[in-house]
Coordinates of C-alpha atoms in Angstrom, one line a residue:
M1 CA 29.2 -38.3 -5.6
V2 CA 25.5 -38.3 -6.2
K3 CA 23.4 -40.8 -4.4
K4 CA 20.1 -42.5 -5.7
E5 CA 18.2 -45.2 -3.8
M6 CA 17.2 -46.9 -7.1
I7 CA 17.8 -46.0 -10.7
A8 CA 16.3 -47.7 -13.9
M9 CA 18.1 -49.2 -16.8
L10 CA 15.6 -49.5 -19.7
L11 CA 16.6 -51.7 -22.6
A12 CA 15.2 -50.1 -25.8
G13 CA 17.7 -51.4 -28.4
G14 CA 15.8 -54.1 -29.9
Q15 CA 15.1 -54.5 -33.7
G16 CA 11.8 -56.0 -33.1
S17 CA 11.8 -58.1 -36.4
R18 CA 8.7 -59.9 -35.8
L19 CA 6.9 -56.4 -36.3
G20 CA 8.0 -56.8 -39.9
I21 CA 8.2 -53.4 -42.1
L22 CA 7.0 -51.4 -38.9
T23 CA 10.4 -51.5 -37.6
S24 CA 12.3 -51.4 -40.6
K25 CA 13.5 -47.6 -39.7
M26 CA 12.9 -47.5 -36.0
A27 CA 13.4 -49.6 -32.8
K28 CA 10.4 -51.4 -31.7
P29 CA 10.0 -49.1 -28.5
A30 CA 9.4 -46.4 -30.9
V31 CA 6.5 -47.8 -32.7
S32 CA 3.2 -45.9 -32.4
F33 CA 0.7 -47.3 -30.0
G34 CA -3.0 -46.4 -28.9
G35 CA -3.1 -43.4 -31.2
K36 CA -1.0 -40.8 -29.5
Y37 CA 1.7 -42.8 -27.8
R38 CA 4.8 -44.9 -28.5
I39 CA 5.6 -48.1 -26.8
I40 CA 8.3 -46.8 -24.7
D41 CA 6.0 -44.2 -23.2
F42 CA 4.8 -46.9 -20.8
P43 CA 7.8 -48.0 -19.1
L44 CA 8.9 -44.4 -18.9
S45 CA 5.5 -43.4 -17.3
N46 CA 5.7 -46.3 -14.9
C47 CA 9.1 -44.9 -13.7
I48 CA 7.9 -41.3 -12.9
N49 CA 4.6 -42.7 -11.5
S50 CA 6.8 -44.8 -9.2
G51 CA 9.2 -42.1 -8.1
V52 CA 12.0 -43.4 -10.0
D53 CA 13.6 -40.2 -11.5
T54 CA 16.8 -41.7 -12.8
V55 CA 16.6 -43.6 -16.2
G56 CA 19.4 -44.8 -18.6
V57 CA 17.8 -45.8 -21.9
L58 CA 19.9 -48.1 -23.9
T59 CA 19.6 -47.8 -27.3
Q60 CA 21.2 -49.7 -30.5
Y61 CA 19.1 -50.4 -33.6
M62 CA 17.9 -47.5 -35.5
P63 CA 17.9 -44.9 -32.6
L64 CA 17.0 -41.7 -34.2
R65 CA 13.3 -41.8 -34.0
L66 CA 13.5 -42.9 -30.4
N67 CA 16.1 -40.4 -29.3
T68 CA 14.0 -37.7 -30.9
H69 CA 10.7 -38.7 -29.0
I70 CA 12.6 -39.0 -25.8
G71 CA 14.6 -35.7 -26.1
I72 CA 15.6 -34.4 -22.5
G73 CA 12.6 -36.3 -21.0
I74 CA 10.3 -33.2 -20.4
P75 CA 6.9 -35.0 -20.9
W76 CA 7.8 -37.5 -18.2
D77 CA 9.3 -35.0 -15.8
L78 CA 12.6 -36.5 -16.5
D79 CA 14.5 -33.2 -17.4
R80 CA 16.5 -33.0 -14.3
L81 CA 19.9 -31.4 -13.3
I82 CA 20.6 -34.5 -11.2
G83 CA 19.3 -37.9 -12.7
G84 CA 16.5 -37.5 -15.3
V85 CA 16.8 -39.6 -18.4
T86 CA 19.9 -40.3 -20.3
V87 CA 20.2 -42.3 -23.7
L88 CA 22.9 -44.8 -23.5
P89 CA 24.2 -45.9 -27.1
P90 CA 27.4 -48.2 -27.5
Y91 CA 30.3 -46.1 -27.8
E92 CA 33.9 -46.3 -28.8
K93 CA 36.3 -47.4 -25.8
I94 CA 40.1 -47.3 -26.0
E95 CA 40.3 -51.0 -26.4
G96 CA 37.9 -51.0 -29.2
T97 CA 34.3 -50.6 -30.1
E98 CA 31.8 -53.2 -29.3
W99 CA 27.9 -53.3 -29.9
Y100 CA 25.8 -54.6 -27.1
T101 CA 25.8 -58.1 -27.5
G102 CA 23.1 -59.2 -25.1
T103 CA 20.9 -57.7 -22.3
A104 CA 23.2 -57.9 -19.6
N105 CA 26.1 -57.0 -21.9
A106 CA 24.3 -53.8 -22.4
I107 CA 24.1 -53.1 -18.9
Y108 CA 27.7 -54.2 -18.2
Q109 CA 29.0 -51.7 -20.7
N110 CA 27.3 -48.9 -18.8
L111 CA 28.8 -49.7 -15.2
S112 CA 30.3 -46.4 -15.0
F113 CA 26.8 -44.6 -15.6
M114 CA 25.4 -46.6 -12.7
E115 CA 28.2 -46.0 -10.4
S116 CA 28.1 -42.3 -11.0
Y117 CA 24.7 -42.5 -8.9
N118 CA 26.0 -45.0 -6.2
P119 CA 22.5 -46.7 -6.3
D120 CA 21.4 -49.0 -3.8
Y121 CA 19.2 -51.0 -6.2
V122 CA 19.0 -51.1 -10.0
L123 CA 15.8 -51.7 -11.8
I124 CA 16.1 -53.4 -15.1
L125 CA 13.3 -53.0 -17.6
S126 CA 12.3 -53.8 -21.2
G127 CA 11.2 -51.0 -23.5
D128 CA 8.7 -52.9 -25.5
H129 CA 5.9 -54.0 -23.0
I130 CA 2.6 -52.6 -22.3
Y131 CA 1.6 -52.4 -18.8
K132 CA 1.2 -50.3 -15.7
M133 CA 3.4 -51.3 -12.7
D134 CA 4.3 -49.5 -9.4
Y135 CA 7.9 -50.4 -9.2
E136 CA 8.0 -48.9 -5.7
S137 CA 5.8 -51.8 -4.4
M138 CA 8.2 -54.2 -6.1
L139 CA 11.3 -52.4 -4.3
E140 CA 9.5 -52.7 -0.9
F141 CA 8.9 -56.4 -1.7
H142 CA 12.7 -56.5 -2.3
K143 CA 13.7 -54.8 0.9
D144 CA 11.2 -56.9 3.0
N145 CA 12.7 -60.1 1.9
N146 CA 16.3 -59.0 2.1
A147 CA 16.7 -60.1 -1.6
D148 CA 19.7 -59.9 -3.8
V149 CA 17.5 -60.3 -6.9
T150 CA 13.7 -59.8 -7.3
I151 CA 12.3 -61.1 -10.8
A152 CA 8.8 -59.9 -11.7
V153 CA 6.6 -62.8 -12.5
M154 CA 2.8 -63.2 -13.6
P155 CA 0.8 -66.4 -13.8
V156 CA 0.2 -67.7 -17.2
P157 CA -2.1 -70.6 -18.2
M158 CA -0.2 -73.9 -17.8
E159 CA -0.4 -74.7 -21.5
E160 CA 1.4 -71.4 -22.4
A161 CA 4.0 -71.7 -19.7
K162 CA 6.6 -73.4 -22.0
R163 CA 6.9 -70.2 -24.1
F164 CA 8.5 -68.5 -20.9
G165 CA 11.0 -68.6 -18.5
I166 CA 9.4 -70.2 -15.6
M167 CA 10.2 -69.7 -11.9
I168 CA 9.5 -72.3 -9.3
T169 CA 9.1 -71.0 -5.7
D170 CA 8.6 -71.9 -2.2
E171 CA 5.8 -70.7 0.1
N172 CA 7.6 -67.5 0.7
K173 CA 8.1 -66.8 -2.9
Q174 CA 11.7 -67.5 -2.7
I175 CA 13.0 -68.8 -6.1
V176 CA 14.3 -72.4 -5.6
D177 CA 14.6 -73.1 -9.4
F178 CA 13.8 -71.7 -13.0
E179 CA 13.5 -73.1 -16.2
E180 CA 14.0 -71.5 -19.6
K181 CA 10.8 -72.4 -21.9
P182 CA 10.5 -76.0 -20.2
E183 CA 8.7 -78.7 -22.3
H184 CA 7.0 -79.8 -19.1
P185 CA 6.7 -76.6 -16.9
R186 CA 6.7 -77.3 -13.1
S187 CA 5.0 -73.8 -12.6
N188 CA 3.2 -71.1 -14.2
L189 CA 5.0 -68.1 -12.8
A190 CA 6.5 -66.5 -16.0
S191 CA 9.3 -63.9 -15.8
M192 CA 8.4 -60.5 -17.2
G193 CA 11.9 -59.5 -17.8
I194 CA 11.7 -56.9 -15.0
Y195 CA 14.5 -57.2 -12.4
I196 CA 15.6 -55.5 -9.3
F197 CA 19.2 -55.9 -8.2
S198 CA 20.8 -55.0 -5.1
W199 CA 23.8 -53.0 -6.6
K200 CA 26.5 -55.0 -5.0
A201 CA 25.1 -58.5 -6.4
L202 CA 24.6 -56.9 -9.8
K203 CA 28.0 -55.4 -10.2
E204 CA 29.8 -58.5 -9.3
A205 CA 27.6 -60.8 -11.4
L206 CA 28.3 -58.5 -14.6
T207 CA 31.9 -58.1 -13.8
V208 CA 32.7 -61.9 -13.3
N209 CA 30.6 -62.9 -16.4
A210 CA 31.8 -60.0 -18.5
Q211 CA 33.4 -62.3 -21.0
Q212 CA 30.6 -64.5 -21.6
P213 CA 29.4 -64.3 -25.3
G214 CA 26.0 -62.5 -25.5
L215 CA 25.9 -61.9 -21.9
D216 CA 22.2 -62.3 -20.8
F217 CA 20.3 -62.0 -17.7
G218 CA 18.2 -65.2 -18.3
K219 CA 21.1 -67.4 -19.2
H220 CA 24.1 -66.1 -17.3
V221 CA 23.4 -63.5 -14.6
I222 CA 20.5 -65.1 -12.8
P223 CA 21.9 -68.6 -12.9
Y224 CA 25.2 -67.2 -11.5
C225 CA 23.4 -65.5 -8.7
K226 CA 21.5 -68.6 -7.7
D227 CA 24.5 -70.8 -7.8
R228 CA 26.1 -68.2 -5.8
G229 CA 23.4 -68.9 -3.0
E230 CA 22.2 -65.5 -3.2
R231 CA 18.5 -64.7 -2.2
L232 CA 16.2 -64.7 -5.3
F233 CA 12.5 -63.8 -4.9
A234 CA 9.6 -63.7 -7.4
Y235 CA 7.3 -60.6 -7.2
E236 CA 3.9 -61.7 -8.4
F237 CA 2.2 -59.2 -10.7
N238 CA -1.7 -59.6 -11.6
G239 CA -2.4 -56.6 -13.7
Y240 CA -2.4 -56.3 -17.5
W241 CA 0.8 -56.9 -19.4
K242 CA 1.3 -57.4 -23.0
D243 CA 4.3 -58.2 -24.9
V244 CA 3.7 -56.6 -28.4
G245 CA 6.4 -58.5 -30.2
T246 CA 4.4 -59.7 -33.1
L247 CA 2.1 -57.9 -35.5
T248 CA -0.9 -60.0 -34.2
S249 CA -0.3 -59.2 -30.5
Y250 CA 0.4 -55.6 -31.4
W251 CA -3.1 -55.3 -33.3
E252 CA -4.9 -57.1 -30.3
A253 CA -3.4 -55.0 -27.7
N254 CA -4.5 -51.7 -29.7
M255 CA -8.1 -53.4 -30.2
Q256 CA -8.3 -54.2 -26.4
L257 CA -8.0 -50.4 -25.6
I258 CA -11.3 -49.9 -27.3
D259 CA -13.2 -52.6 -25.5
I260 CA -16.3 -51.4 -23.7
V261 CA -14.6 -52.4 -20.4
P262 CA -11.0 -51.9 -21.6
E263 CA -8.7 -54.4 -19.8
F264 CA -6.0 -51.9 -20.2
N265 CA -7.4 -48.4 -19.4
L266 CA -5.7 -45.2 -20.7
Y267 CA -8.0 -42.9 -18.9
E268 CA -7.1 -43.6 -15.2
E269 CA -6.3 -40.2 -13.7
Y270 CA -4.2 -41.7 -11.0
W271 CA -1.7 -43.3 -13.2
K272 CA -1.2 -41.2 -16.2
I273 CA 0.7 -42.3 -19.3
Y274 CA 2.7 -39.4 -20.7
T275 CA 4.1 -38.9 -24.1
N276 CA 5.9 -36.3 -26.3
V277 CA 3.1 -35.0 -28.8
A278 CA 2.9 -31.9 -30.9
A279 CA 0.4 -29.1 -30.2
L280 CA -2.5 -29.9 -32.6
P281 CA -6.0 -28.6 -33.0
P282 CA -9.0 -30.6 -32.0
Q283 CA -10.3 -33.5 -33.8
Y284 CA -13.1 -32.7 -36.5
Y285 CA -15.9 -34.8 -37.4
G286 CA -17.6 -34.0 -40.7
P287 CA -21.6 -33.9 -41.0
N288 CA -21.9 -37.5 -42.4
S289 CA -19.3 -39.2 -40.4
Q290 CA -19.8 -41.9 -37.9
V291 CA -17.5 -43.1 -35.1
E292 CA -18.2 -46.1 -32.8
R293 CA -15.9 -47.5 -30.2
S294 CA -12.7 -45.9 -31.5
I295 CA -9.9 -43.8 -30.4
V296 CA -9.3 -40.7 -32.3
G297 CA -6.0 -38.6 -31.9
E298 CA -5.7 -34.8 -31.9
G299 CA -5.8 -33.0 -35.2
S300 CA -7.7 -35.7 -37.0
E301 CA -10.4 -34.9 -39.5
I302 CA -13.1 -37.7 -40.0
Y303 CA -15.6 -37.5 -42.8
G304 CA -16.2 -41.1 -43.3
K305 CA -17.2 -44.0 -40.9
V306 CA -14.8 -45.4 -38.3
F307 CA -15.7 -48.7 -36.3
N308 CA -13.6 -50.4 -33.6
S309 CA -10.4 -48.7 -34.7
V310 CA -7.6 -46.7 -33.3
I311 CA -6.8 -43.4 -35.2
G312 CA -3.6 -41.5 -34.6
S313 CA -3.0 -37.7 -34.7
N314 CA -3.4 -35.6 -37.6
V315 CA -5.2 -38.3 -39.7
M316 CA -7.4 -37.5 -42.8
I317 CA -10.3 -40.0 -43.6
G318 CA -12.4 -38.9 -46.5
E319 CA -16.0 -39.0 -47.3
N320 CA -17.9 -42.4 -47.8
T321 CA -14.8 -44.4 -46.3
V322 CA -15.3 -47.1 -43.9
I323 CA -12.7 -48.3 -41.5
R324 CA -13.1 -51.4 -39.4
D325 CA -11.0 -53.0 -36.8
S326 CA -7.9 -51.0 -38.0
I327 CA -5.0 -49.1 -36.7
I328 CA -4.1 -45.8 -38.6
M329 CA -1.0 -44.1 -37.5
N330 CA -0.2 -40.4 -37.3
D331 CA -0.4 -38.1 -40.3
A332 CA -1.8 -40.9 -42.7
S333 CA -4.1 -40.0 -45.1
I334 CA -7.2 -42.2 -46.3
G335 CA -9.0 -40.9 -49.4
G336 CA -12.7 -40.8 -50.0
G337 CA -14.9 -44.0 -50.8
A338 CA -12.2 -46.4 -49.4
F339 CA -12.6 -49.5 -47.3
L340 CA -10.3 -50.9 -44.8
E341 CA -10.7 -53.9 -42.7
K342 CA -7.9 -55.4 -40.2
T343 CA -5.5 -53.0 -41.7
I344 CA -2.4 -51.3 -40.0
V345 CA -1.6 -48.0 -41.9
A346 CA 1.8 -46.7 -40.7
E347 CA 2.7 -43.1 -40.3
R348 CA 2.5 -40.6 -43.4
A349 CA 1.1 -43.3 -45.7
S350 CA -1.4 -42.3 -48.2
I351 CA -4.3 -44.4 -49.4
G352 CA -6.2 -43.4 -52.7
D353 CA -9.9 -42.8 -53.3
G354 CA -11.9 -45.8 -53.7
A355 CA -9.0 -48.4 -52.5
R356 CA -10.4 -51.5 -50.8
I357 CA -8.0 -53.2 -48.3
G358 CA -8.4 -56.3 -46.4
E359 CA -10.9 -58.3 -48.5
G360 CA -10.4 -61.9 -49.8
E361 CA -9.6 -65.5 -48.5
L362 CA -6.8 -66.0 -46.1
I363 CA -3.7 -67.2 -47.9
P364 CA -0.3 -67.4 -46.2
N365 CA 2.1 -64.4 -46.9
E366 CA 4.6 -65.5 -49.5
T367 CA 7.7 -63.9 -48.0
A368 CA 7.1 -63.8 -44.2
P369 CA 4.1 -66.0 -43.3
H370 CA 5.1 -66.0 -39.7
I371 CA 4.9 -62.1 -39.7
Y372 CA 2.0 -61.2 -41.9
T373 CA -0.6 -63.4 -40.7
D374 CA -4.2 -63.6 -39.1
G375 CA -5.6 -61.6 -42.0
L376 CA -3.9 -58.6 -41.4
V377 CA -2.6 -56.1 -43.9
V378 CA 0.3 -53.6 -43.3
I379 CA 0.9 -50.6 -45.1
A380 CA 4.3 -49.3 -44.4
E381 CA 5.2 -45.7 -43.4
D382 CA 5.4 -43.1 -46.4
S383 CA 3.7 -45.7 -48.7
E384 CA 1.3 -44.9 -51.3
I385 CA -1.6 -46.8 -52.5
P386 CA -3.2 -45.6 -55.8
K387 CA -6.9 -45.0 -56.3
F388 CA -9.3 -47.8 -56.9
V389 CA -7.2 -50.7 -56.2
S390 CA -8.1 -53.7 -54.1
I391 CA -5.6 -55.7 -51.7
G392 CA -6.3 -59.1 -50.0
R393 CA -5.3 -60.3 -46.7
N394 CA -1.9 -61.2 -45.0
V395 CA -0.4 -58.6 -47.4
M396 CA 2.4 -56.2 -46.9
V397 CA 3.0 -53.1 -48.9
C398 CA 5.9 -50.7 -48.8
G399 CA 6.8 -47.7 -51.0
K400 CA 5.2 -45.5 -53.4
T401 CA 3.2 -47.9 -55.6
V402 CA 1.4 -47.3 -58.7
K403 CA -1.6 -48.9 -60.8
E404 CA 0.8 -51.0 -62.7
D405 CA 1.8 -52.8 -59.6
Y406 CA -1.7 -54.1 -59.2
P407 CA -2.5 -56.6 -61.9
N408 CA -6.2 -56.2 -63.0
G409 CA -6.3 -53.5 -60.2
R410 CA -5.8 -56.0 -57.6
L411 CA -3.0 -57.3 -55.1
E412 CA -3.9 -60.8 -54.2
S413 CA -4.0 -62.3 -50.5
G414 CA -0.5 -63.4 -49.4
R415 CA 1.4 -61.1 -51.6
T416 CA 4.3 -58.8 -50.7
L417 CA 4.7 -55.5 -52.6
N418 CA 7.9 -53.7 -51.5
R419 CA 8.7 -51.0 -54.0
E420 CA 11.6 -49.7 -51.5
D421 CA 13.5 -52.8 -52.2
G422 CA 12.3 -53.7 -55.6
I423 CA 10.4 -56.8 -54.6
S424 CA 7.1 -57.5 -55.9

C-alpha cells in the first residue's frame, strides 16, 4: 500500500448559482479569474507550493470545462505515477447511484480513494476561494496540538460575523464551541471551510454519520467530533482570502488585483500561481492605444483605451474603444468605437462597433435582482451584441442578439435578454 502523510480532497462540484449566467455551463471553480487563471488554480497551486502532491478533485456540476482544464495536472506538477491529481466524479455502485448530497457526503463516497494512500492526515478544501495559504504550516499547528480536527479561521468584523460559521476558542486556540451564522456572535473567528483531519477521526465520523441526509461538515461531522470529546483547534489565518460567490465579490476581487498596492499579489516569485494556458504570442498595443492600471493577457491586441480593467488572453479591443472597470475574458472581441463600464464580458463574446454598455440609472434587475446588482452588466459567453446599441446597468445578456432585440437601439437598465432560453 502507498503511504502519504497528507492528501488533499478538493470540493469543486459547486454550481455557483449566485454567479448567474457565468456558471450556466461550468462549475464555479472553472470560471476565469485574473485574466489568465481559473478559480481552481489557487487551491491547486497552494497544494503544490505546500508540498501536498496528492489531490482528489471532487466534481459534479457541469464538470467538462473543469476536467479539461485540470487534465493530468501538468501545470501544477501533479502529473505523478504515485499521487498527483485525480478527478473524482460521482459513480455508479452495485447498490445504486447517488449524487454527492453534501460536502461530507462527497468525501464519504470516496473513502476507498483516501484509503489507497493510507494517509495520516486529510486536508479538505473548497475549490472556489481566492487566497494563498501554506497548508504545511497548518499541518504543523495540527501536529503540535495533537489535534483530531483543525479548522482554518480568519478574523472578520464583528458586524459581519453573523454571516459565517463562528468558532469560540480558549487561550490555546482549542475550540470550545461553534455557532452557525449566529444572530449574536460571541467571537469573530470565521470558518474558512478548510479542515485538516487526522485520518482515524475523519473515517469514523464519516462512517457513523453516513446515513445523515445531505451529510455536511459544518452541520454533522464537526459537531459529532466535538460531542465525542475530540481535540478541535482553530488555525488563525491573517492573509488575503476572498469568497467569490457573488458577481459583486467576483468583480471586486478582480479589481483588487490592479490596485496600486494590490492586497492580493499575483507577482510574488516565491508563491507562484500555476495554470493551464495555451501557447500564445505576446500582447500587442496599437499606436493609439492607452492602457492604465490593468492586467492584459497573452495574445491580446489593444487598439483602444483600457482603464482599471482585467483583460484575458487572446482578446481583441478595437480602435477608439474605451473600457473602464471591466472584466473581459479570454477570446472576447470588442469592436471599434465602443464604450464599456463595469461590464463582465465572458469568453468568446462579441461586442459590435459603437456599442455602449453600462450607462444609465440604477434599476434593479427584473429577473434576478439579487444576482445582477451594483450596476454590473454581464454578457454571457458566446453572446453577440450588435453594432451601435446601448445597454443600461444591472443587465444580463445571453445569446446571439440582433438589432430588433433593442427597442430604439437600447436595452434599458434592469433588463434581462436571454436569447438562448427565449427570455427577453
